[in-house]
Short mmCIF file of C-alpha atoms and ligand atoms in Angstrom, two decimals:
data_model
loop_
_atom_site.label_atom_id
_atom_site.label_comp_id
_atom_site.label_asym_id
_atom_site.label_seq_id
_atom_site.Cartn_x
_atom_site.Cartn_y
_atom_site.Cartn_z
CA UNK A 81 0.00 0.00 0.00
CA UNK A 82 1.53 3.58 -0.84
CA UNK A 83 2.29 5.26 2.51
CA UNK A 84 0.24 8.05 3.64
CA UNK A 85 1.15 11.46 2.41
CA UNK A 86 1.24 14.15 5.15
CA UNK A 87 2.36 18.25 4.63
CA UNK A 88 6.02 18.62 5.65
CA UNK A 89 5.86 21.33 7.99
CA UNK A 90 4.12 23.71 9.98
CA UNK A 91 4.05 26.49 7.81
CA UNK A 92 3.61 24.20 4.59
CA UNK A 93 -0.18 23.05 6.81
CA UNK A 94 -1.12 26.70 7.29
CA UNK A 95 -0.37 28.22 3.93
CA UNK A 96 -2.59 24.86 2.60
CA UNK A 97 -5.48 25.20 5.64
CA UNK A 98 -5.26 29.26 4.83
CA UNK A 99 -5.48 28.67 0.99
CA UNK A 100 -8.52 26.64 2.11
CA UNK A 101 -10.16 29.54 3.97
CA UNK A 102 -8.64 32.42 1.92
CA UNK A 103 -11.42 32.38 -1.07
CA UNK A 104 -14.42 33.98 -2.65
CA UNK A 105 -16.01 33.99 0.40
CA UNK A 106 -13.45 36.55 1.95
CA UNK A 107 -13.01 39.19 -1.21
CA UNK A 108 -16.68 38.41 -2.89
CA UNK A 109 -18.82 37.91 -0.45
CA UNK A 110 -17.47 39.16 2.98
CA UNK A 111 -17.50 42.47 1.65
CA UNK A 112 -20.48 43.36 0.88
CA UNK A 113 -22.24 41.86 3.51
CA UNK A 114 -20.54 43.34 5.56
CA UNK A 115 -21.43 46.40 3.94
CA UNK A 116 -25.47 45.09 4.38
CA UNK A 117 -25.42 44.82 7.65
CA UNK A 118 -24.24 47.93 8.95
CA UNK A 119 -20.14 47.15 8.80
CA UNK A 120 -18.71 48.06 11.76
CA UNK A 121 -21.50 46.24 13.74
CA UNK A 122 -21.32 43.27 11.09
CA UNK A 123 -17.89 42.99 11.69
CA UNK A 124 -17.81 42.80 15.66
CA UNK A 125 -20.34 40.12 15.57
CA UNK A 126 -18.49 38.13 12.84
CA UNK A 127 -15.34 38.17 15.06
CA UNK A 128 -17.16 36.99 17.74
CA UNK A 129 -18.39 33.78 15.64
CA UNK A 130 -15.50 33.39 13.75
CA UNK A 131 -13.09 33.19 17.14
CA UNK A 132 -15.60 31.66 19.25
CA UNK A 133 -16.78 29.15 17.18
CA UNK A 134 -15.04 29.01 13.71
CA UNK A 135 -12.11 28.46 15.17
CA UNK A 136 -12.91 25.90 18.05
CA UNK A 137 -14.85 24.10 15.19
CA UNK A 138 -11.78 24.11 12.96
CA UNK A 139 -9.49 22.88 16.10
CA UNK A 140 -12.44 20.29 16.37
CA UNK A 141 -11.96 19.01 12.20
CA UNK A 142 -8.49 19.05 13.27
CA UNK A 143 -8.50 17.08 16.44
CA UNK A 144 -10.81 13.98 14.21
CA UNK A 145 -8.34 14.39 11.21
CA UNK A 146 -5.28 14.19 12.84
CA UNK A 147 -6.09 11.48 15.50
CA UNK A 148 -7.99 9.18 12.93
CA UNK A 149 -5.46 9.66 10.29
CA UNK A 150 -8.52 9.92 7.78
CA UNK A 151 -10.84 11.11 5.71
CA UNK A 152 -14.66 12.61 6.92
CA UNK A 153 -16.53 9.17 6.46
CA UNK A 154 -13.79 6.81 7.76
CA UNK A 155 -12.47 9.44 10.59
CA UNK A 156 -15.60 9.54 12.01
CA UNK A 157 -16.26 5.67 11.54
CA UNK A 158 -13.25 5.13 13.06
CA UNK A 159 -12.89 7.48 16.73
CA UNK A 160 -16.91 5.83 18.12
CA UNK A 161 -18.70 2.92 18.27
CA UNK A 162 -21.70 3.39 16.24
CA UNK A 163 -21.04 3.09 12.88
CA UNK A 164 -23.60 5.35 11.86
CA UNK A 165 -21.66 8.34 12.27
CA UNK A 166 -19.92 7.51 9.16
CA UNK A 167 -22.82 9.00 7.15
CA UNK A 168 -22.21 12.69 9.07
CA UNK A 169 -18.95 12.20 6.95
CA UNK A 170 -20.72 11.20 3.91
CA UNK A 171 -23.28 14.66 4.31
CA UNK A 172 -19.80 16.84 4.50
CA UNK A 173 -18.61 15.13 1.59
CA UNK A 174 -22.20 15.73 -0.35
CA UNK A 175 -22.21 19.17 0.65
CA UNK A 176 -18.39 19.77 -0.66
CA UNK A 177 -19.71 18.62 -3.49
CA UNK A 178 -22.35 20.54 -4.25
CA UNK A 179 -20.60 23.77 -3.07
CA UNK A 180 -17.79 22.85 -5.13
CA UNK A 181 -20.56 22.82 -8.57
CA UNK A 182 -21.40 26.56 -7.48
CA UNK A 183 -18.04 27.75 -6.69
CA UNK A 184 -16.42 26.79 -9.71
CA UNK A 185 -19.55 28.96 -11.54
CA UNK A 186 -17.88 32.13 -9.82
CA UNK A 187 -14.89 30.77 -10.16
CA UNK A 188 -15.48 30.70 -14.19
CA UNK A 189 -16.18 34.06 -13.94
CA UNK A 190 -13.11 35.08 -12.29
CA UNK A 191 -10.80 33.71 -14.65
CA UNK A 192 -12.77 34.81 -17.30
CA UNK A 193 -12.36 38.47 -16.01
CA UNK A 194 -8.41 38.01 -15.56
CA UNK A 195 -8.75 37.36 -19.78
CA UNK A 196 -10.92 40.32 -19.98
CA UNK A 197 -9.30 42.52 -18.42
CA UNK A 198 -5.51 41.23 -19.69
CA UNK A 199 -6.72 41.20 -23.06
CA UNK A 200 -8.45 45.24 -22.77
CA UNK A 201 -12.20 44.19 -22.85
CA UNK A 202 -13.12 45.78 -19.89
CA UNK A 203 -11.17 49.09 -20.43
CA UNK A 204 -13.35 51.92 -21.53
CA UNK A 205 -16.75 50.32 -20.69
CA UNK A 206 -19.38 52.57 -19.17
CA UNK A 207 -21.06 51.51 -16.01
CA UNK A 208 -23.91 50.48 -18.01
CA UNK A 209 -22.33 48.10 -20.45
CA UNK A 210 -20.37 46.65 -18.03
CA UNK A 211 -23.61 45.51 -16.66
CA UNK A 212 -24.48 43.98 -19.82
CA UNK A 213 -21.44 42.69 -20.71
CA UNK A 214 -21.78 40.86 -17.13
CA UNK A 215 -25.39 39.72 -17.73
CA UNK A 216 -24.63 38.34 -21.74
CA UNK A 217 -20.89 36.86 -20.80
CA UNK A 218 -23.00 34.82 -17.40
CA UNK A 219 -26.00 33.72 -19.30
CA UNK A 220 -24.32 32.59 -22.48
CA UNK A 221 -24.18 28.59 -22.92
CA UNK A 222 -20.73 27.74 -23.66
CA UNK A 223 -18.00 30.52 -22.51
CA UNK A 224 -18.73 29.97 -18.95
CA UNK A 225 -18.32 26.51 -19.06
CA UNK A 226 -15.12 26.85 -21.15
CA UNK A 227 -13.65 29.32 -18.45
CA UNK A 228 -14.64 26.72 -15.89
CA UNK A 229 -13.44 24.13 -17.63
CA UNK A 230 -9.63 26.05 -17.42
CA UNK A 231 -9.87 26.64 -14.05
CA UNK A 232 -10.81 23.01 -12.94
CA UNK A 233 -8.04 21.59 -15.44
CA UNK A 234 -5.96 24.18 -12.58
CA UNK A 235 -7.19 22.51 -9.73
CA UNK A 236 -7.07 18.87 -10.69
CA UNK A 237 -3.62 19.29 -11.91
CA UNK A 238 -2.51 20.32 -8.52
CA UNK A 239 -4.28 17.64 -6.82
CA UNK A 240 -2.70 15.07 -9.20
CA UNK A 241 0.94 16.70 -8.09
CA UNK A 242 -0.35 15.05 -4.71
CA UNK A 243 -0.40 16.38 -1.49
CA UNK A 244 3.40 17.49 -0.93
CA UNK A 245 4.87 18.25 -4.25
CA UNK A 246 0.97 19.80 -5.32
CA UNK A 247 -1.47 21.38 -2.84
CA UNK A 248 1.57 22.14 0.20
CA UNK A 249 3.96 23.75 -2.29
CA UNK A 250 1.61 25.64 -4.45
CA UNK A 251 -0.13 26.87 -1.32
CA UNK A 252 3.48 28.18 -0.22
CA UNK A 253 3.67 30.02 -3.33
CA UNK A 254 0.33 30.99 -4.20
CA UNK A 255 -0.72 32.51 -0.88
CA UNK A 256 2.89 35.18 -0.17
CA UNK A 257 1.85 36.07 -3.38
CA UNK A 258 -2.09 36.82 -2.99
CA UNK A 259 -0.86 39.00 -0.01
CA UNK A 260 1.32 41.12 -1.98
CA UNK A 261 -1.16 41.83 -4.53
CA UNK A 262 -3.72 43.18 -1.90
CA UNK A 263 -1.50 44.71 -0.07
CA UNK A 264 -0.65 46.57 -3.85
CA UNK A 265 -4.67 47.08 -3.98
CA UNK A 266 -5.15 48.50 -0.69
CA UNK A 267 -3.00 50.93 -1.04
CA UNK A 268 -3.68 52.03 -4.72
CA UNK A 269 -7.17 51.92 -2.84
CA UNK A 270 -7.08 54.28 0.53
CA UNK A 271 -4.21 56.52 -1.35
CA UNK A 272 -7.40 57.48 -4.12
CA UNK A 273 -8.93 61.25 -3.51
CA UNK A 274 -12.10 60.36 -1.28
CA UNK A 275 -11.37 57.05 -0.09
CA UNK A 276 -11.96 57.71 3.40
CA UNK A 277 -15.71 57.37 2.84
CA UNK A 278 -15.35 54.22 1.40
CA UNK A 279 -13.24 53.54 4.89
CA UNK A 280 -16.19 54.84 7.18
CA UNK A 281 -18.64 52.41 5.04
CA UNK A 282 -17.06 49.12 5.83
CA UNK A 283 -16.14 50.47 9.67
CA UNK A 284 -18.29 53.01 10.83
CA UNK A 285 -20.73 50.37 13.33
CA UNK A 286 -24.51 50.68 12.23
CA UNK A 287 -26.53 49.04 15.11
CA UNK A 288 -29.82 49.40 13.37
CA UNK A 289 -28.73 47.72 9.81
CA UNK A 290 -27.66 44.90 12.35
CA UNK A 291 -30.57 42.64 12.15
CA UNK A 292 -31.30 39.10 12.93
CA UNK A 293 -30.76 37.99 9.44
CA UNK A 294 -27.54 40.24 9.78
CA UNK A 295 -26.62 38.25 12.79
CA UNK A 296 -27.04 34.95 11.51
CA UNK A 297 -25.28 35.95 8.37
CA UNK A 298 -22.77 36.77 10.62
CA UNK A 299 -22.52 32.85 11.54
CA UNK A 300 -22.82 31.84 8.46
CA UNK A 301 -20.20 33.64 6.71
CA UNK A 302 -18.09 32.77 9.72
CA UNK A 303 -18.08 28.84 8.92
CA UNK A 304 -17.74 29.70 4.83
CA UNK A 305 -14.97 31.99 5.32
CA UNK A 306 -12.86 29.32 7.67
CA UNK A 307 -14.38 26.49 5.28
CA UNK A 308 -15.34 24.68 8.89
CA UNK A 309 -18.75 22.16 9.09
CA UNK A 310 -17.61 19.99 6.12
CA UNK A 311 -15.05 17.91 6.79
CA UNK A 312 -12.69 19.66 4.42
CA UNK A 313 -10.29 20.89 7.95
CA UNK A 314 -10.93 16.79 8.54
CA UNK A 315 -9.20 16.06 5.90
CA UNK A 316 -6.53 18.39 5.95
CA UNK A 317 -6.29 17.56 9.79
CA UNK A 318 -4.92 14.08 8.74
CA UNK A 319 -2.04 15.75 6.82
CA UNK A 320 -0.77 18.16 9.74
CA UNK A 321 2.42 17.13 11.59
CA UNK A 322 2.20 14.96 14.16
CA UNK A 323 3.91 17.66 16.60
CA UNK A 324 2.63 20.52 15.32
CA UNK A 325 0.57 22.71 18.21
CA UNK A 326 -3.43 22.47 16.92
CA UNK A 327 -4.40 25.64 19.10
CA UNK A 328 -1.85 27.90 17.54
CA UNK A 329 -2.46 26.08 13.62
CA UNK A 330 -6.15 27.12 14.08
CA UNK A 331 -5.33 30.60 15.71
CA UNK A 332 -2.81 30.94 12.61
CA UNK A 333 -4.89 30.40 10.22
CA UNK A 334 -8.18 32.42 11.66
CA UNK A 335 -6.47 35.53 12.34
CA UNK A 336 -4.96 35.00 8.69
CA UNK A 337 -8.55 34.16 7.18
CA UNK A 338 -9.98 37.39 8.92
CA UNK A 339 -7.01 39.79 8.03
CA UNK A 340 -7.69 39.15 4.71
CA UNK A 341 -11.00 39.82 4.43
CA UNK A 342 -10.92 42.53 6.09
CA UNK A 343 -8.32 43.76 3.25
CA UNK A 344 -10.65 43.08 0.97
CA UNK A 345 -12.98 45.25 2.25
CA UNK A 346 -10.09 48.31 2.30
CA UNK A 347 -9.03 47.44 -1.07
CA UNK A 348 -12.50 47.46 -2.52
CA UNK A 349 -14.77 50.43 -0.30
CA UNK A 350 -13.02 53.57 -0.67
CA UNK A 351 -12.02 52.95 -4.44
CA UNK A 352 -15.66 52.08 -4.86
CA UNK A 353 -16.43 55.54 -3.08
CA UNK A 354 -13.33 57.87 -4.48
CA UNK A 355 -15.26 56.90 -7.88
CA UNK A 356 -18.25 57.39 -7.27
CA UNK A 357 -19.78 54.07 -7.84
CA UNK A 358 -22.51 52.55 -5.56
CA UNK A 359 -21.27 50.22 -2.44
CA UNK A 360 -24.36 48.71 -1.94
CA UNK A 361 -23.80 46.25 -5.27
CA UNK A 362 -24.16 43.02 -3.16
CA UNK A 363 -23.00 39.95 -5.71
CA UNK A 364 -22.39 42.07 -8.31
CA UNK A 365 -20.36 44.48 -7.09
CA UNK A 366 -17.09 42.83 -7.74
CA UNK A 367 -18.31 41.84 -11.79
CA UNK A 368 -20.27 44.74 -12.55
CA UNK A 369 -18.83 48.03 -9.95
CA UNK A 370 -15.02 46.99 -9.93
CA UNK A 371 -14.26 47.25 -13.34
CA UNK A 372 -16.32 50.56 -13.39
CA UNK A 373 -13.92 51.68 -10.62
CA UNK A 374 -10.70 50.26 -12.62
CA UNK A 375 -12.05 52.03 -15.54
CA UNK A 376 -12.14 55.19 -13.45
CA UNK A 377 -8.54 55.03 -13.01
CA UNK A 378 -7.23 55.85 -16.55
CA UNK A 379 -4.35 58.70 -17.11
CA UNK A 380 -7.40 61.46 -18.32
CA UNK A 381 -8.75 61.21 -14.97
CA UNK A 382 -5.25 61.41 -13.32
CA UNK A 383 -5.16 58.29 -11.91
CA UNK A 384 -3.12 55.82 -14.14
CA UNK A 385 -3.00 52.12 -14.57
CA UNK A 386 -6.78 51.04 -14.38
CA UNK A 387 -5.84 47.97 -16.79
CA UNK A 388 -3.04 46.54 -14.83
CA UNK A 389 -4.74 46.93 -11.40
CA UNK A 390 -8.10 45.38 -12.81
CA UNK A 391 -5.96 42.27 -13.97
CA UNK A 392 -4.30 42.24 -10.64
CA UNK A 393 -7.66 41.78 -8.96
CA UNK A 394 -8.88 39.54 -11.02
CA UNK A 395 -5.66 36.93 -10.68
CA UNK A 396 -6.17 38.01 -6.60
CA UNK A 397 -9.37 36.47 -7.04
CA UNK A 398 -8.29 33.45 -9.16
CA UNK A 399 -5.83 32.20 -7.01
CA UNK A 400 -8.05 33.04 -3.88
CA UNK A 401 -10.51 30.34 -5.96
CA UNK A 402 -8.08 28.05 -6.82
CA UNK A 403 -6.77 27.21 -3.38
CA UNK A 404 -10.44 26.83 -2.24
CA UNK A 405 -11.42 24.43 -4.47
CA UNK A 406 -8.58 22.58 -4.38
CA UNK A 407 -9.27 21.94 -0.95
CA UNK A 408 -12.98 20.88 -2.14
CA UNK A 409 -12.08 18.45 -4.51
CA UNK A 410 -9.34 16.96 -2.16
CA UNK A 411 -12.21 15.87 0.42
CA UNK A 412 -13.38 13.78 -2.10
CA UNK A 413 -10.05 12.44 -3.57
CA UNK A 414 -8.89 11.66 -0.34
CA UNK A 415 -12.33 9.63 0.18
CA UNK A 416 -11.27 7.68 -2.89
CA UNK A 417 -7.64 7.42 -1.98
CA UNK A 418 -8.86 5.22 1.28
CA UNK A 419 -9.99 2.96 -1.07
CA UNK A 420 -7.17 2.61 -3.72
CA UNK A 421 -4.35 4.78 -2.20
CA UNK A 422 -2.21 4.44 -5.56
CA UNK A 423 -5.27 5.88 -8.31
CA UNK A 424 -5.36 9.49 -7.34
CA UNK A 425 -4.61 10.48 -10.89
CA UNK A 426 -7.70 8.41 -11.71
CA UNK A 427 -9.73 9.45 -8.82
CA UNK A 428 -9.34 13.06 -9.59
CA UNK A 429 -10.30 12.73 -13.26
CA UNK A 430 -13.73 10.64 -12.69
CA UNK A 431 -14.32 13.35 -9.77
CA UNK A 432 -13.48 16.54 -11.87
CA UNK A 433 -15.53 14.90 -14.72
CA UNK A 434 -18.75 14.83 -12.18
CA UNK A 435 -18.51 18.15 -10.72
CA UNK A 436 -18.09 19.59 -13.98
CA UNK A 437 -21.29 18.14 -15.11
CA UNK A 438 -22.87 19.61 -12.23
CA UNK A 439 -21.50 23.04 -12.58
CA UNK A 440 -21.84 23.14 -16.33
CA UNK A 441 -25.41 22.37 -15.40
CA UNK A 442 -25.64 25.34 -12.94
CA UNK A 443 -23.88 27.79 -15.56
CA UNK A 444 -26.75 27.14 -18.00
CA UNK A 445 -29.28 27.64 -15.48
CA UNK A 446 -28.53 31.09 -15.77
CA UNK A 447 -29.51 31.22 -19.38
CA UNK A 448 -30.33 28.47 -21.63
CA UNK A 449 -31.82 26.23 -18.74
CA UNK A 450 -33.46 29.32 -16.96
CA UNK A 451 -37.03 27.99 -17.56
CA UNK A 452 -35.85 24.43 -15.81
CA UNK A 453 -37.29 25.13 -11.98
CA UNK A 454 -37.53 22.73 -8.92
CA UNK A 455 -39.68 24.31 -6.48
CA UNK A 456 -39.52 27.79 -8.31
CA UNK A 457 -36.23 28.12 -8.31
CA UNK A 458 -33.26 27.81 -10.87
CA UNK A 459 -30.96 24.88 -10.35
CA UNK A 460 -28.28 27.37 -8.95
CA UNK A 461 -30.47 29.18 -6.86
CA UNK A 462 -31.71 25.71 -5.29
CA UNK A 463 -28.63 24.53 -4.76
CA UNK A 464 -27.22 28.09 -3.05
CA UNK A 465 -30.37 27.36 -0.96
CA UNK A 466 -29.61 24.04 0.21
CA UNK A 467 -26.20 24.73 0.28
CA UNK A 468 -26.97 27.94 2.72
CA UNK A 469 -29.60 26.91 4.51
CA UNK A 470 -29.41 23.31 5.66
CA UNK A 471 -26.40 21.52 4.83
CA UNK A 472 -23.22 23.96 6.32
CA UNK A 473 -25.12 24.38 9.76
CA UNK A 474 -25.82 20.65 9.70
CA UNK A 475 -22.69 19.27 9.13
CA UNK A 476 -21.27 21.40 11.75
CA UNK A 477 -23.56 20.91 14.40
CA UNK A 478 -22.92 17.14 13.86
CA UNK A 479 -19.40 17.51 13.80
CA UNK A 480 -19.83 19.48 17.69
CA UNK A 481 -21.67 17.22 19.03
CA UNK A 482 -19.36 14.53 17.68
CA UNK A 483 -16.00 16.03 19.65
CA UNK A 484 -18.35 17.22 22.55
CA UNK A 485 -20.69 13.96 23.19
CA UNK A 486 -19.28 11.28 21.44
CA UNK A 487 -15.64 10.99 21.33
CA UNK A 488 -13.73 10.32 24.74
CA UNK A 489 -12.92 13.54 26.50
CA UNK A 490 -9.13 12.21 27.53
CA UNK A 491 -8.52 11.32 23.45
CA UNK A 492 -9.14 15.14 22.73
CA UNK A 493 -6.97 15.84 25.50
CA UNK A 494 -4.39 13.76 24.40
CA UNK A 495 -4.40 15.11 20.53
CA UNK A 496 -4.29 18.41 21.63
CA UNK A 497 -1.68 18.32 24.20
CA UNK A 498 0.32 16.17 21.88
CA UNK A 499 0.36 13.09 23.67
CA UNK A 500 1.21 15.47 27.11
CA UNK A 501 3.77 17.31 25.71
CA UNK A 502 1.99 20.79 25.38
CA UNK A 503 0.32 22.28 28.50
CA UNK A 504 -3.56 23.09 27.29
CA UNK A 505 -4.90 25.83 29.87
CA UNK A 506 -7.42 26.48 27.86
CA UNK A 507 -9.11 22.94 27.50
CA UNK A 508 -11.79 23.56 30.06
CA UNK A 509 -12.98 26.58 27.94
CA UNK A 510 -12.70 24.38 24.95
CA UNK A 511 -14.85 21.84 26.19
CA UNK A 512 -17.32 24.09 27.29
CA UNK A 513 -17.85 25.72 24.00
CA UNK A 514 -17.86 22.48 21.95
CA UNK A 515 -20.39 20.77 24.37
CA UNK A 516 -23.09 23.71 25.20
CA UNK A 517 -22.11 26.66 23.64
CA UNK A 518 -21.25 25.97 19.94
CA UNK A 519 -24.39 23.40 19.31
CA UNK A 520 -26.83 26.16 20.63
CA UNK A 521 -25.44 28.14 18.37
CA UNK A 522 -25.75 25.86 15.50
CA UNK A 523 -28.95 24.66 16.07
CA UNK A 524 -30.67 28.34 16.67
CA UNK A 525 -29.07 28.83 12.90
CA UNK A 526 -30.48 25.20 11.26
CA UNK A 527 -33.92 26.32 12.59
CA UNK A 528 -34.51 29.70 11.95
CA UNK A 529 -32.76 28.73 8.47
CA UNK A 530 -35.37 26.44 7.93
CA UNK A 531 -38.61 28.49 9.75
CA UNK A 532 -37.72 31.56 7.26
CA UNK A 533 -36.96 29.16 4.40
CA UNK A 534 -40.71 27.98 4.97
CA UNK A 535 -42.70 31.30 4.54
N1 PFF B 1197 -13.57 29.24 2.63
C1 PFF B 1197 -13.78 29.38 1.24
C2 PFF B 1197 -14.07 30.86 0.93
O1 PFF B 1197 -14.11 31.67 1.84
O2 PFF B 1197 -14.25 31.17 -0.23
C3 PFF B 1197 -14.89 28.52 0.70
C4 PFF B 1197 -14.89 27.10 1.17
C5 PFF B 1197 -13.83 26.25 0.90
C6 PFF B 1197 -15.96 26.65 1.93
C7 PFF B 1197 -13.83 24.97 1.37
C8 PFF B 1197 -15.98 25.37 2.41
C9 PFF B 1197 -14.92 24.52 2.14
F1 PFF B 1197 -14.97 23.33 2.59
#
């Protein structure tokens, strides 16, 4: 049998777990709902979730990876005695799945932007036929699906590289590099005349945007972001050194995940202001305002270089994609690798070849298959909804009541204190928030999820 393949080193497990994390979720989404919600007040909340609860969740994917040396449906098989927890494993790996088929829609779109905007097609477009140029490019049949077609053909040949010589040392490359180019963004972005309004939107705390919905976004977008509840941290829990500290990993890669995001926000809000363009763009804002904003930026209008910084964002956003679906599709190969350890080249093609069925299939529901509903919706929008709604919180919840009521209390002692090695202060609080805490938490989402999802 081919031995086990594990990441090589500390920071070689981070840059992979922070390339998980590190996606669409942190400079599409993140931003403008944290912009929805009343920013400053979004934001607050968020870090409570995402320290609170992300993280102790992602210490918890950890603790069942790393002790069980497997994948979701065997790891879980594997640390109790009822067999029947193997199919909490087999939801996470249905609901990587399906948000793999959605993300590599976006992701489409992405690198079909960096090609755009390389190439010149954005440059010169007003606002108004960048919308259109948005709306015809998404709803067309084939382009799409040729764009996502590239950027899969990206992520499967990384994952056939394997796990050292592909995902660990393309992580170590691609993520240095994703921080430059923000950091380049951010300050092309707060250095523009006006920006500092674009500053006060994302930080300025609005109490009364904060709703509920804002507050359970807030959750939400917490577990997306750190790409906790489906088994994907499982997974790459398995690979982490055996002596590497869990508690600081986790911490790493949070306060990474968050940083970022919260770059995202700088680099986007007051370029989005200094040009006048509206903040309040929610999905589109990064297809249909940004290149408006880039556009703003030629040498008439004395400030230069709108091309090259639209292309910059756009491969920002690429590679933020790639490593995230990398990690998707890896949950799945790694399923398959239990079962013939030596086929991962084959694995990866018959997966790749599935989940591009199923996002090819999402892509034309936004145009050709439009008229194709289940339940009134589009095939994407149903499967955003199931994907939002039900599945995340679910697989999480099962996953904290798995390390808080099912597994032995002195095993997740022992995995986090290395075997006794490391002191763990902090277990008690640990414990607490994994038991009680953390499933309240979940379960108040899964259910109001579902009651609004009814009316
Ligand atoms: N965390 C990724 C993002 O913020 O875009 C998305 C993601 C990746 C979610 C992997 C879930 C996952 F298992």
């Amino acid at each position: 049998m081919a031995e086990k393949q594990g990441f090589t080193s500390s920071f070689g497990a981070i840059a992979a777990a922070v390339g998980s994390a590190v996606g669409l979720g942190n400079i599409w989404r993140f931003p403008y709902i944290c912009g929805q919600y009343g920013g400053g007040a979004f934001l607050l909340v968020y870090l409570i979730f995402v320290f609170l609860i992300g993280m102790l969740l992602m210490l918890s994917e950890f603790i069942i990876g790393r002790r069980s040396q497997h994948s979701p449906i065997f790891a879980y098989e594997s640390l109790s005695p009822h067999k029947a927890w193997r199919y909490a494993g087999l939801l996470g790996l249905i609901t990587c799945f399906l948000i793999l088929g959605l993300y590599l829609v976006i992701s489409g779109w992405t690198t079909n932007y960096v090609f755009d905007s390389i190439t010149g097609h954005l440059a010169g477009l007003s606002p108004d036929q960048l919308d259109s140029h948005f709306a015809s490019f998404s709803s067309s049949a084939l382009r799409p699906i040729i764009f996502i077609a590239i950027f899969l053909a990206l992520t499967a040949l990384v994952i056939i590289g394997g796990v050292q010589k592909g995902i660990e040392k393309v992580s170590k490359i691609l993520m240095p590099v994703l921080v430059v180019l923000l950091a380049i963004l951010c300050v092309r972005s707060v250095t523009l005349p006006g920006a500092s309004a674009g500053l006060e939107y994302l930080f300025r705390p609005d109490f009364s945007k904060l709703t509920g919905e804002g507050i359970l976004a807030a959750l939400g977008q917490a577990l997306f972001s750190l790409s906790v509840g489906m088994g994907v941290m499982i997974v790459y829990g398995s690979y982490i050194p055996n002596n590497d500290n869990l508690l600081k990993t986790s911490l790493w890669i949070t306060v990474c995940d968050t940083l970022i995001a919260i770059l995202a926000g700088i680099a986007i809000f007051p370029a989005v202001f200094a040009c006048g363009q509206d903040p309040a763009g929610g999905p589109g804002l990064v297809f249909k305002i940004l290149p408006a904003v880039f556009n703003s930026m030629n040498p008439e209008s004395g400030l230069p270089f709108g091309t090259i910084f639209a292309s910059l964002f756009f491969i920002l956003l690429t590679i933020a994609a790639l490593t995230s679906s990398i990690s998707l599709l890896e949950a799945q190969v790694a399923w398959g690798s239990e079962y013939h350890p030596k086929h991962r080249t084959r694995h990866t093609l018959i997966l790749s070849a599935i989940v591009l069925a199923i996002a090819a299939f999402c892509s034309l529901s936004n145009g050709v298959l439009s008229h194709l509903k289940v339940a009134g919706s589009t095939i994407f929008d149903l499967i955003d909804h199931i994907n939002s709604i039900y599945l995340p919180p679910l697989c999480a919840l099962l996953t904290v009541l798995f390390t808080g009521w099912v597994m032995p209390k002195s095993d997740i002692r022992d995995e986090l204190s290395n075997h006794g090695s490391l002191r763990i202060s902090y277990f008690g609080i640990y414990y607490f928030i994994i038991r009680y805490i953390a499933p309240l938490a979940l379960l108040v989402v899964l259910v109001t999820g579902i009651i609004n999802s009814l009316h």
